[in-house]
Amino acid sequence: MDENIAPQLEDLTRALGDLEKTGIRAEFDKLLAFRVPPEIAKESILRKFGGKRKVLKVKDLSASLKNFEITGRILDIGEKAIRPREGAPDGPSRLYLGVLADETGSVMFSSWKELPGSGGDVINVKNAYTRLWQNRIRLSIGEQSLVSKVSDSLLPQLSELSISPAKKLIDIGAADFSVGTVACVLQLSHREVLIRGKQSKVISGVFADETGRLPFSAWVELPGIDIGSIIRIEGAQSRMFRGMPSINILSSTKVSSIGSEDAESLAFTFESAAKDPVPLKIEEIDSRDSMFDIAAAGNVVSVRPGSGIISRCPECSRVVQKSNCRAHGKVEGIRDMRIKAILDDGTGAMSVMFPRELAEIIYGKTLEEAEQLMFSDISKDAVYEDLRRILTGRYLAVRGNASKGEYGISFVAESAWVPEDDLTVRAVELLHRLGQDEEEPGSEVSRGGMSLA
Ligand SMILES: [Zn+2]
């Protein structure tokens, strides 16, 4: 071995494991061939494959993840010939498509390179990424990814992984290629939608169990199943819908009713699952990628700029600046009102979006009244300032959907209210602190803005 590179290789082995097997040695040699000094080549490799390397399981996958490592068993693999792109005749001509599974679930993958394993083998992928493709999360293996075949004993056997696991709703991930659950139907409605120019019937609704709720859609009839039914689903797929997983029932999905006897052994009933969600700690919401139809409560610690009266494009509903839509150019905007506020409950904070109907309630002014304020005041921020004055410090409960993005949790409220119990407790606490616990707390409470409830 070249003694110039031996110490570098040693360092790399210590940090990244077997260099030959993972393909890192070849990467290193490539850099040397480009006359990169060994020390710099080592640093570059460590930056790319080491350092803040994330090791993920299938259940952790969400859209747009980059540079992570994952180990899975190939459940299925096929290949597709790709017509060379114009101007890049030397580009890859084959795309490998398949399903990769670990003990937490299975995910579709695509690879631009031939894999060192076939159906049944366990592979490790470094520098993998995810893409959203047709509303589904796909694990992507690109030119920059390193794939190696690893020990078979790392994961359960093929026969075990091939059965779509039964999960609680809270554990169903956005990437699940095939999943099962036992849940009750909380909402259900029939719609007709246009798909590729064809009218198609779709059933959509909401499932619930003792852990939470998830929306679903079915592209097949569900005979005998209605609101209140408790059903078992096998081989459904996860799809992303408005930033959160949704269960998709296809013709290949097995759906069966649970008899009343079997239903007795479940941890939920229709009645318990249909109850309004109890407020969760924001810390708990923050520990998940997304949560559907949940409640939280906290203090408004700030009202974000962009709150107040806005103008929307009549075509696409995007917010327009100076009558200019990003997609449609000059447009006659439609006025709307919204509030974006930061809610903090002591365990964490999240950004909550209140659409117009809720904004009007928590602000206590209608859009028209806010417009009057806007026109009567010389400051163009009059409504925003008014919102800040009225809302900052207020205690609110919200119900809606939460999803996590680059800037933390964003919550879209579907209802909002002042929690009465909390308000009473808090008012009593306040009175204690002020040494006025002789007084009747009720009179204080009513000043807190209960009219919102
Ligand atoms: Zn537009």
mmCIF file of N, CA, C and O in Angstrom, residues 105-187:
data_model
loop_
_atom_site.group_PDB
_atom_site.id
_atom_site.type_symbol
_atom_site.label_atom_id
_atom_site.label_comp_id
_atom_site.label_asym_id
_atom_site.label_seq_id
_atom_site.Cartn_x
_atom_site.Cartn_y
_atom_site.Cartn_z
ATOM 1 N N GLY A 105 -41.318 -1.134 8.473
ATOM 2 C CA GLY A 105 -42.197 -0.903 7.327
ATOM 3 C C GLY A 105 -41.494 -1.147 6.012
ATOM 4 O O GLY A 105 -40.359 -1.634 5.980
ATOM 5 N N SER A 106 -42.184 -0.821 4.917
ATOM 6 C CA SER A 106 -41.582 -1.008 3.596
ATOM 7 C C SER A 106 -41.784 0.248 2.764
ATOM 8 O O SER A 106 -42.745 0.982 2.956
ATOM 9 N N VAL A 107 -40.851 0.487 1.852
ATOM 10 C CA VAL A 107 -40.897 1.718 1.053
ATOM 11 C C VAL A 107 -40.508 1.416 -0.395
ATOM 12 O O VAL A 107 -39.707 0.522 -0.652
ATOM 13 N N MET A 108 -41.094 2.141 -1.311
ATOM 14 C CA MET A 108 -40.707 2.012 -2.716
ATOM 15 C C MET A 108 -39.345 2.660 -2.911
ATOM 16 O O MET A 108 -39.065 3.679 -2.294
ATOM 17 N N PHE A 109 -38.522 2.074 -3.763
ATOM 18 C CA PHE A 109 -37.258 2.755 -4.063
ATOM 19 C C PHE A 109 -37.013 2.795 -5.556
ATOM 20 O O PHE A 109 -37.610 2.033 -6.329
ATOM 21 N N SER A 110 -36.160 3.714 -5.959
ATOM 22 C CA SER A 110 -35.680 3.725 -7.331
ATOM 23 C C SER A 110 -34.175 3.920 -7.272
ATOM 24 O O SER A 110 -33.676 4.617 -6.395
ATOM 25 N N SER A 111 -33.473 3.250 -8.185
ATOM 26 C CA SER A 111 -32.016 3.357 -8.175
ATOM 27 C C SER A 111 -31.505 3.567 -9.592
ATOM 28 O O SER A 111 -31.928 2.896 -10.526
ATOM 29 N N TRP A 112 -30.584 4.503 -9.718
ATOM 30 C CA TRP A 112 -29.960 4.727 -11.027
ATOM 31 C C TRP A 112 -28.764 3.818 -11.233
ATOM 32 O O TRP A 112 -28.148 3.823 -12.280
ATOM 33 N N LYS A 113 -28.403 3.066 -10.210
ATOM 34 C CA LYS A 113 -27.276 2.146 -10.409
ATOM 35 C C LYS A 113 -27.729 0.726 -10.095
ATOM 36 O O LYS A 113 -28.697 0.530 -9.348
ATOM 37 N N GLU A 114 -27.010 -0.219 -10.692
ATOM 38 C CA GLU A 114 -27.337 -1.606 -10.441
ATOM 39 C C GLU A 114 -26.976 -1.910 -8.999
ATOM 40 O O GLU A 114 -25.947 -1.480 -8.500
ATOM 41 N N LEU A 115 -27.853 -2.630 -8.302
ATOM 42 C CA LEU A 115 -27.602 -2.883 -6.889
ATOM 43 C C LEU A 115 -26.764 -4.136 -6.698
ATOM 44 O O LEU A 115 -26.831 -5.058 -7.508
ATOM 45 N N PRO A 116 -25.974 -4.177 -5.616
ATOM 46 C CA PRO A 116 -25.127 -5.354 -5.374
ATOM 47 C C PRO A 116 -25.912 -6.531 -4.789
ATOM 48 O O PRO A 116 -25.318 -7.467 -4.272
ATOM 49 N N GLY A 117 -27.231 -6.468 -4.845
ATOM 50 C CA GLY A 117 -28.032 -7.568 -4.315
ATOM 51 C C GLY A 117 -29.297 -7.719 -5.141
ATOM 52 O O GLY A 117 -29.624 -6.853 -5.943
ATOM 53 N N SER A 118 -30.015 -8.808 -4.898
ATOM 54 C CA SER A 118 -31.282 -9.006 -5.606
ATOM 55 C C SER A 118 -32.368 -9.285 -4.572
ATOM 56 O O SER A 118 -32.132 -9.154 -3.377
ATOM 57 N N GLY A 119 -33.532 -9.702 -5.047
ATOM 58 C CA GLY A 119 -34.656 -9.935 -4.147
ATOM 59 C C GLY A 119 -34.278 -10.807 -2.953
ATOM 60 O O GLY A 119 -33.698 -11.873 -3.126
ATOM 61 N N GLY A 120 -34.544 -10.364 -1.731
ATOM 62 C CA GLY A 120 -34.239 -11.154 -0.549
ATOM 63 C C GLY A 120 -32.973 -10.715 0.160
ATOM 64 O O GLY A 120 -32.792 -10.984 1.339
ATOM 65 N N ASP A 121 -32.079 -10.014 -0.564
ATOM 66 C CA ASP A 121 -30.810 -9.594 0.056
ATOM 67 C C ASP A 121 -30.993 -8.351 0.921
ATOM 68 O O ASP A 121 -31.897 -7.551 0.703
ATOM 69 N N VAL A 122 -30.085 -8.226 1.892
ATOM 70 C CA VAL A 122 -30.094 -7.023 2.736
ATOM 71 C C VAL A 122 -29.028 -6.066 2.208
ATOM 72 O O VAL A 122 -27.885 -6.468 1.991
ATOM 73 N N ILE A 123 -29.422 -4.822 1.981
ATOM 74 C CA ILE A 123 -28.451 -3.840 1.493
ATOM 75 C C ILE A 123 -28.401 -2.635 2.427
ATOM 76 O O ILE A 123 -29.370 -2.325 3.125
ATOM 77 N N ASN A 124 -27.239 -1.988 2.410
ATOM 78 C CA ASN A 124 -27.056 -0.748 3.166
ATOM 79 C C ASN A 124 -26.835 0.354 2.136
ATOM 80 O O ASN A 124 -26.049 0.198 1.217
ATOM 81 N N VAL A 125 -27.577 1.452 2.289
ATOM 82 C CA VAL A 125 -27.440 2.565 1.350
ATOM 83 C C VAL A 125 -26.962 3.789 2.124
ATOM 84 O O VAL A 125 -27.578 4.182 3.121
ATOM 85 N N LYS A 126 -25.846 4.346 1.674
ATOM 86 C CA LYS A 126 -25.367 5.598 2.267
ATOM 87 C C LYS A 126 -25.640 6.714 1.274
ATOM 88 O O LYS A 126 -25.634 6.492 0.068
ATOM 89 N N ASN A 127 -25.841 7.920 1.819
ATOM 90 C CA ASN A 127 -26.131 9.071 0.963
ATOM 91 C C ASN A 127 -27.387 8.830 0.122
ATOM 92 O O ASN A 127 -27.430 9.102 -1.074
ATOM 93 N N ALA A 128 -28.410 8.296 0.770
ATOM 94 C CA ALA A 128 -29.697 8.108 0.093
ATOM 95 C C ALA A 128 -30.509 9.381 0.261
ATOM 96 O O ALA A 128 -30.169 10.247 1.072
ATOM 97 N N TYR A 129 -31.545 9.540 -0.500
ATOM 98 C CA TYR A 129 -32.437 10.684 -0.341
ATOM 99 C C TYR A 129 -33.864 10.247 -0.651
ATOM 100 O O TYR A 129 -34.083 9.114 -1.094
ATOM 101 N N THR A 130 -34.834 11.114 -0.360
ATOM 102 C CA THR A 130 -36.219 10.766 -0.683
ATOM 103 C C THR A 130 -36.797 11.803 -1.632
ATOM 104 O O THR A 130 -36.360 12.954 -1.676
ATOM 105 N N ARG A 131 -37.790 11.379 -2.386
ATOM 106 C CA ARG A 131 -38.493 12.253 -3.310
ATOM 107 C C ARG A 131 -39.975 11.960 -3.183
ATOM 108 O O ARG A 131 -40.372 10.836 -2.868
ATOM 109 N N LEU A 132 -40.779 12.972 -3.446
ATOM 110 C CA LEU A 132 -42.215 12.752 -3.486
ATOM 111 C C LEU A 132 -42.573 12.535 -4.951
ATOM 112 O O LEU A 132 -42.285 13.357 -5.801
ATOM 113 N N TRP A 133 -43.158 11.386 -5.244
ATOM 114 C CA TRP A 133 -43.477 11.064 -6.631
ATOM 115 C C TRP A 133 -44.900 10.539 -6.666
ATOM 116 O O TRP A 133 -45.218 9.568 -5.976
ATOM 117 N N GLN A 134 -45.765 11.235 -7.395
ATOM 118 C CA GLN A 134 -47.195 10.909 -7.428
ATOM 119 C C GLN A 134 -47.773 10.761 -6.020
ATOM 120 O O GLN A 134 -48.437 9.774 -5.708
ATOM 121 N N ASN A 135 -47.461 11.747 -5.190
ATOM 122 C CA ASN A 135 -47.940 11.789 -3.802
ATOM 123 C C ASN A 135 -47.445 10.643 -2.931
ATOM 124 O O ASN A 135 -48.004 10.361 -1.890
ATOM 125 N N ARG A 136 -46.409 9.957 -3.410
ATOM 126 C CA ARG A 136 -45.869 8.890 -2.580
ATOM 127 C C ARG A 136 -44.401 9.156 -2.342
ATOM 128 O O ARG A 136 -43.708 9.706 -3.187
ATOM 129 N N ILE A 137 -43.948 8.726 -1.162
ATOM 130 C CA ILE A 137 -42.541 8.921 -0.835
ATOM 131 C C ILE A 137 -41.730 7.780 -1.411
ATOM 132 O O ILE A 137 -42.085 6.617 -1.270
ATOM 133 N N ARG A 138 -40.661 8.161 -2.090
ATOM 134 C CA ARG A 138 -39.823 7.162 -2.706
ATOM 135 C C ARG A 138 -38.406 7.327 -2.190
ATOM 136 O O ARG A 138 -37.899 8.446 -2.119
ATOM 137 N N LEU A 139 -37.809 6.203 -1.829
ATOM 138 C CA LEU A 139 -36.405 6.216 -1.444
ATOM 139 C C LEU A 139 -35.596 6.254 -2.734
ATOM 140 O O LEU A 139 -35.804 5.425 -3.619
ATOM 141 N N SER A 140 -34.702 7.226 -2.861
ATOM 142 C CA SER A 140 -33.938 7.362 -4.096
ATOM 143 C C SER A 140 -32.476 7.024 -3.887
ATOM 144 O O SER A 140 -31.859 7.473 -2.927
ATOM 145 N N ILE A 141 -31.960 6.204 -4.786
ATOM 146 C CA ILE A 141 -30.549 5.835 -4.765
ATOM 147 C C ILE A 141 -29.957 6.433 -6.027
ATOM 148 O O ILE A 141 -30.338 6.052 -7.134
ATOM 149 N N GLY A 142 -29.090 7.419 -5.853
ATOM 150 C CA GLY A 142 -28.565 8.142 -7.013
ATOM 151 C C GLY A 142 -27.118 7.829 -7.275
ATOM 152 O O GLY A 142 -26.525 6.948 -6.633
ATOM 153 N N GLU A 143 -26.539 8.565 -8.218
ATOM 154 C CA GLU A 143 -25.131 8.378 -8.571
ATOM 155 C C GLU A 143 -24.236 8.594 -7.356
ATOM 156 O O GLU A 143 -23.207 7.957 -7.213
ATOM 157 N N GLN A 144 -24.659 9.494 -6.466
ATOM 158 C CA GLN A 144 -23.850 9.849 -5.304
ATOM 159 C C GLN A 144 -24.002 8.866 -4.146
ATOM 160 O O GLN A 144 -23.279 8.949 -3.175
ATOM 161 N N SER A 145 -24.961 7.953 -4.255
ATOM 162 C CA SER A 145 -25.210 7.024 -3.148
ATOM 163 C C SER A 145 -24.240 5.846 -3.210
ATOM 164 O O SER A 145 -23.795 5.458 -4.288
ATOM 165 N N LEU A 146 -23.947 5.297 -2.059
ATOM 166 C CA LEU A 146 -23.113 4.102 -1.999
ATOM 167 C C LEU A 146 -23.958 2.952 -1.480
ATOM 168 O O LEU A 146 -24.615 3.077 -0.457
ATOM 169 N N VAL A 147 -23.950 1.836 -2.220
ATOM 170 C CA VAL A 147 -24.778 0.709 -1.815
ATOM 171 C C VAL A 147 -23.889 -0.507 -1.595
ATOM 172 O O VAL A 147 -23.013 -0.781 -2.406
ATOM 173 N N SER A 148 -24.098 -1.205 -0.490
ATOM 174 C CA SER A 148 -23.342 -2.441 -0.278
ATOM 175 C C SER A 148 -24.262 -3.524 0.277
ATOM 176 O O SER A 148 -25.266 -3.229 0.923
ATOM 177 N N LYS A 149 -23.897 -4.769 -0.045
ATOM 178 C CA LYS A 149 -24.665 -5.889 0.478
ATOM 179 C C LYS A 149 -24.147 -6.167 1.886
ATOM 180 O O LYS A 149 -22.941 -6.167 2.109
ATOM 181 N N VAL A 150 -25.050 -6.320 2.840
ATOM 182 C CA VAL A 150 -24.596 -6.546 4.208
ATOM 183 C C VAL A 150 -25.190 -7.837 4.773
ATOM 184 O O VAL A 150 -26.007 -8.486 4.117
ATOM 185 N N SER A 151 -24.791 -8.143 5.997
ATOM 186 C CA SER A 151 -25.171 -9.424 6.611
ATOM 187 C C SER A 151 -26.681 -9.632 6.633
ATOM 188 O O SER A 151 -27.452 -8.743 6.991
ATOM 189 N N ASP A 152 -27.057 -10.828 6.272
ATOM 190 C CA ASP A 152 -28.456 -11.215 6.180
ATOM 191 C C ASP A 152 -29.145 -11.206 7.537
ATOM 192 O O ASP A 152 -30.340 -10.999 7.652
ATOM 193 N N SER A 153 -28.352 -11.382 8.605
ATOM 194 C CA SER A 153 -28.939 -11.552 9.938
ATOM 195 C C SER A 153 -29.365 -10.224 10.559
ATOM 196 O O SER A 153 -29.903 -10.198 11.657
ATOM 197 N N LEU A 154 -29.097 -9.104 9.859
ATOM 198 C CA LEU A 154 -29.436 -7.789 10.423
ATOM 199 C C LEU A 154 -30.940 -7.543 10.490
ATOM 200 O O LEU A 154 -31.414 -6.736 11.267
ATOM 201 N N LEU A 155 -31.686 -8.229 9.647
ATOM 202 C CA LEU A 155 -33.120 -7.945 9.562
ATOM 203 C C LEU A 155 -33.941 -9.230 9.559
ATOM 204 O O LEU A 155 -33.436 -10.297 9.232
ATOM 205 N N PRO A 156 -35.236 -9.133 9.922
ATOM 206 C CA PRO A 156 -36.111 -10.309 9.857
ATOM 207 C C PRO A 156 -36.117 -10.928 8.449
ATOM 208 O O PRO A 156 -35.785 -10.257 7.472
ATOM 209 N N GLN A 157 -36.503 -12.190 8.384
ATOM 210 C CA GLN A 157 -36.499 -12.903 7.110
ATOM 211 C C GLN A 157 -37.549 -12.365 6.145
ATOM 212 O O GLN A 157 -38.505 -11.692 6.536
ATOM 213 N N LEU A 158 -37.333 -12.696 4.865
ATOM 214 C CA LEU A 158 -38.196 -12.232 3.784
ATOM 215 C C LEU A 158 -39.673 -12.553 4.041
ATOM 216 O O LEU A 158 -40.550 -11.709 3.884
ATOM 217 N N SER A 159 -39.919 -13.806 4.506
ATOM 218 C CA SER A 159 -41.308 -14.232 4.693
ATOM 219 C C SER A 159 -42.006 -13.351 5.729
ATOM 220 O O SER A 159 -43.175 -13.013 5.594
ATOM 221 N N GLU A 160 -41.246 -12.944 6.736
ATOM 222 C CA GLU A 160 -41.811 -12.115 7.797
ATOM 223 C C GLU A 160 -42.047 -10.691 7.307
ATOM 224 O O GLU A 160 -43.081 -10.075 7.598
ATOM 225 N N LEU A 161 -41.088 -10.161 6.547
ATOM 226 C CA LEU A 161 -41.187 -8.777 6.075
ATOM 227 C C LEU A 161 -42.228 -8.619 4.970
ATOM 228 O O LEU A 161 -42.715 -7.526 4.726
ATOM 229 N N SER A 162 -42.555 -9.732 4.293
ATOM 230 C CA SER A 162 -43.491 -9.645 3.169
ATOM 231 C C SER A 162 -44.930 -9.454 3.616
ATOM 232 O O SER A 162 -45.772 -9.026 2.852
ATOM 233 N N ILE A 163 -45.206 -9.800 4.887
ATOM 234 C CA ILE A 163 -46.566 -9.612 5.391
ATOM 235 C C ILE A 163 -46.716 -8.147 5.765
ATOM 236 O O ILE A 163 -45.891 -7.605 6.490
ATOM 237 N N SER A 164 -47.763 -7.510 5.252
ATOM 238 C CA SER A 164 -47.885 -6.092 5.578
ATOM 239 C C SER A 164 -48.229 -5.966 7.051
ATOM 240 O O SER A 164 -49.177 -6.570 7.539
ATOM 241 N N PRO A 165 -47.398 -5.233 7.813
ATOM 242 C CA PRO A 165 -47.575 -5.208 9.263
ATOM 243 C C PRO A 165 -48.846 -4.464 9.663
ATOM 244 O O PRO A 165 -49.246 -3.516 9.002
ATOM 245 N N ALA A 166 -49.486 -4.932 10.742
ATOM 246 C CA ALA A 166 -50.641 -4.214 11.272
ATOM 247 C C ALA A 166 -50.121 -3.164 12.233
ATOM 248 O O ALA A 166 -49.373 -3.477 13.150
ATOM 249 N N LYS A 167 -50.477 -1.924 11.977
ATOM 250 C CA LYS A 167 -49.969 -0.834 12.803
ATOM 251 C C LYS A 167 -51.106 -0.055 13.422
ATOM 252 O O LYS A 167 -52.208 -0.023 12.886
ATOM 253 N N LYS A 168 -50.784 0.613 14.535
ATOM 254 C CA LYS A 168 -51.708 1.596 15.093
ATOM 255 C C LYS A 168 -51.638 2.823 14.176
ATOM 256 O O LYS A 168 -50.605 3.084 13.554
ATOM 257 N N LEU A 169 -52.706 3.582 14.131
ATOM 258 C CA LEU A 169 -52.736 4.718 13.204
ATOM 259 C C LEU A 169 -51.586 5.693 13.422
ATOM 260 O O LEU A 169 -51.020 6.221 12.476
ATOM 261 N N ILE A 170 -51.204 5.890 14.692
ATOM 262 C CA ILE A 170 -50.144 6.870 14.964
ATOM 263 C C ILE A 170 -48.800 6.413 14.398
ATOM 264 O O ILE A 170 -47.921 7.219 14.115
ATOM 265 N N ASP A 171 -48.647 5.103 14.194
ATOM 266 C CA ASP A 171 -47.379 4.569 13.698
ATOM 267 C C ASP A 171 -47.320 4.447 12.180
ATOM 268 O O ASP A 171 -46.303 4.047 11.622
ATOM 269 N N ILE A 172 -48.416 4.745 11.500
ATOM 270 C CA ILE A 172 -48.402 4.641 10.037
ATOM 271 C C ILE A 172 -47.612 5.810 9.476
ATOM 272 O O ILE A 172 -47.917 6.966 9.738
ATOM 273 N N GLY A 173 -46.548 5.465 8.769
ATOM 274 C CA GLY A 173 -45.646 6.495 8.254
ATOM 275 C C GLY A 173 -46.069 6.944 6.878
ATOM 276 O O GLY A 173 -46.894 6.317 6.217
ATOM 277 N N ALA A 174 -45.468 8.041 6.455
ATOM 278 C CA ALA A 174 -45.809 8.607 5.158
ATOM 279 C C ALA A 174 -45.274 7.751 4.019
ATOM 280 O O ALA A 174 -45.713 7.855 2.888
ATOM 281 N N ALA A 175 -44.297 6.885 4.319
ATOM 282 C CA ALA A 175 -43.651 6.132 3.254
ATOM 283 C C ALA A 175 -44.197 4.723 3.090
ATOM 284 O O ALA A 175 -43.851 4.038 2.147
ATOM 285 N N ASP A 176 -45.017 4.266 4.026
ATOM 286 C CA ASP A 176 -45.425 2.862 4.036
ATOM 287 C C ASP A 176 -45.969 2.379 2.688
ATOM 288 O O ASP A 176 -47.005 2.827 2.222
ATOM 289 N N PHE A 177 -45.259 1.429 2.110
ATOM 290 C CA PHE A 177 -45.661 0.895 0.811
ATOM 291 C C PHE A 177 -46.850 -0.034 0.954
ATOM 292 O O PHE A 177 -47.735 -0.092 0.123
ATOM 293 N N SER A 178 -46.866 -0.774 2.047
ATOM 294 C CA SER A 178 -47.940 -1.716 2.283
ATOM 295 C C SER A 178 -48.162 -1.785 3.778
ATOM 296 O O SER A 178 -47.248 -2.055 4.540
ATOM 297 N N VAL A 179 -49.389 -1.507 4.207
ATOM 298 C CA VAL A 179 -49.619 -1.412 5.631
ATOM 299 C C VAL A 179 -51.016 -1.908 5.961
ATOM 300 O O VAL A 179 -51.918 -1.890 5.113
ATOM 301 N N GLY A 180 -51.177 -2.358 7.193
ATOM 302 C CA GLY A 180 -52.490 -2.797 7.634
ATOM 303 C C GLY A 180 -52.841 -2.163 8.961
ATOM 304 O O GLY A 180 -51.965 -1.668 9.668
ATOM 305 N N THR A 181 -54.102 -2.165 9.289
ATOM 306 C CA THR A 181 -54.523 -1.607 10.571
ATOM 307 C C THR A 181 -55.921 -2.111 10.902
ATOM 308 O O THR A 181 -56.626 -2.656 10.042
ATOM 309 N N VAL A 182 -56.310 -1.931 12.165
ATOM 310 C CA VAL A 182 -57.693 -2.157 12.573
ATOM 311 C C VAL A 182 -58.179 -0.821 13.116
ATOM 312 O O VAL A 182 -57.562 -0.256 14.015
ATOM 313 N N ALA A 183 -59.241 -0.298 12.523
ATOM 314 C CA ALA A 183 -59.690 1.047 12.903
ATOM 315 C C ALA A 183 -61.182 1.157 12.696
ATOM 316 O O ALA A 183 -61.798 0.308 12.040
ATOM 317 N N CYS A 184 -61.766 2.207 13.267
ATOM 318 C CA CYS A 184 -63.179 2.407 12.995
ATOM 319 C C CYS A 184 -63.363 3.602 12.075
ATOM 320 O O CYS A 184 -62.527 4.505 12.000
ATOM 321 N N VAL A 185 -64.461 3.558 11.324
ATOM 322 C CA VAL A 185 -64.734 4.606 10.342
ATOM 323 C C VAL A 185 -65.470 5.737 11.067
ATOM 324 O O VAL A 185 -66.556 5.555 11.577
ATOM 325 N N LEU A 186 -64.820 6.893 11.108
ATOM 326 C CA LEU A 186 -65.368 8.038 11.832
ATOM 327 C C LEU A 186 -66.156 8.949 10.898
ATOM 328 O O LEU A 186 -67.164 9.534 11.264
ATOM 329 N N GLN A 187 -65.640 9.096 9.692
ATOM 330 C CA GLN A 187 -66.335 9.899 8.673
ATOM 331 C C GLN A 187 -66.228 9.150 7.368
ATOM 332 O O GLN A 187 -65.257 8.442 7.134
#
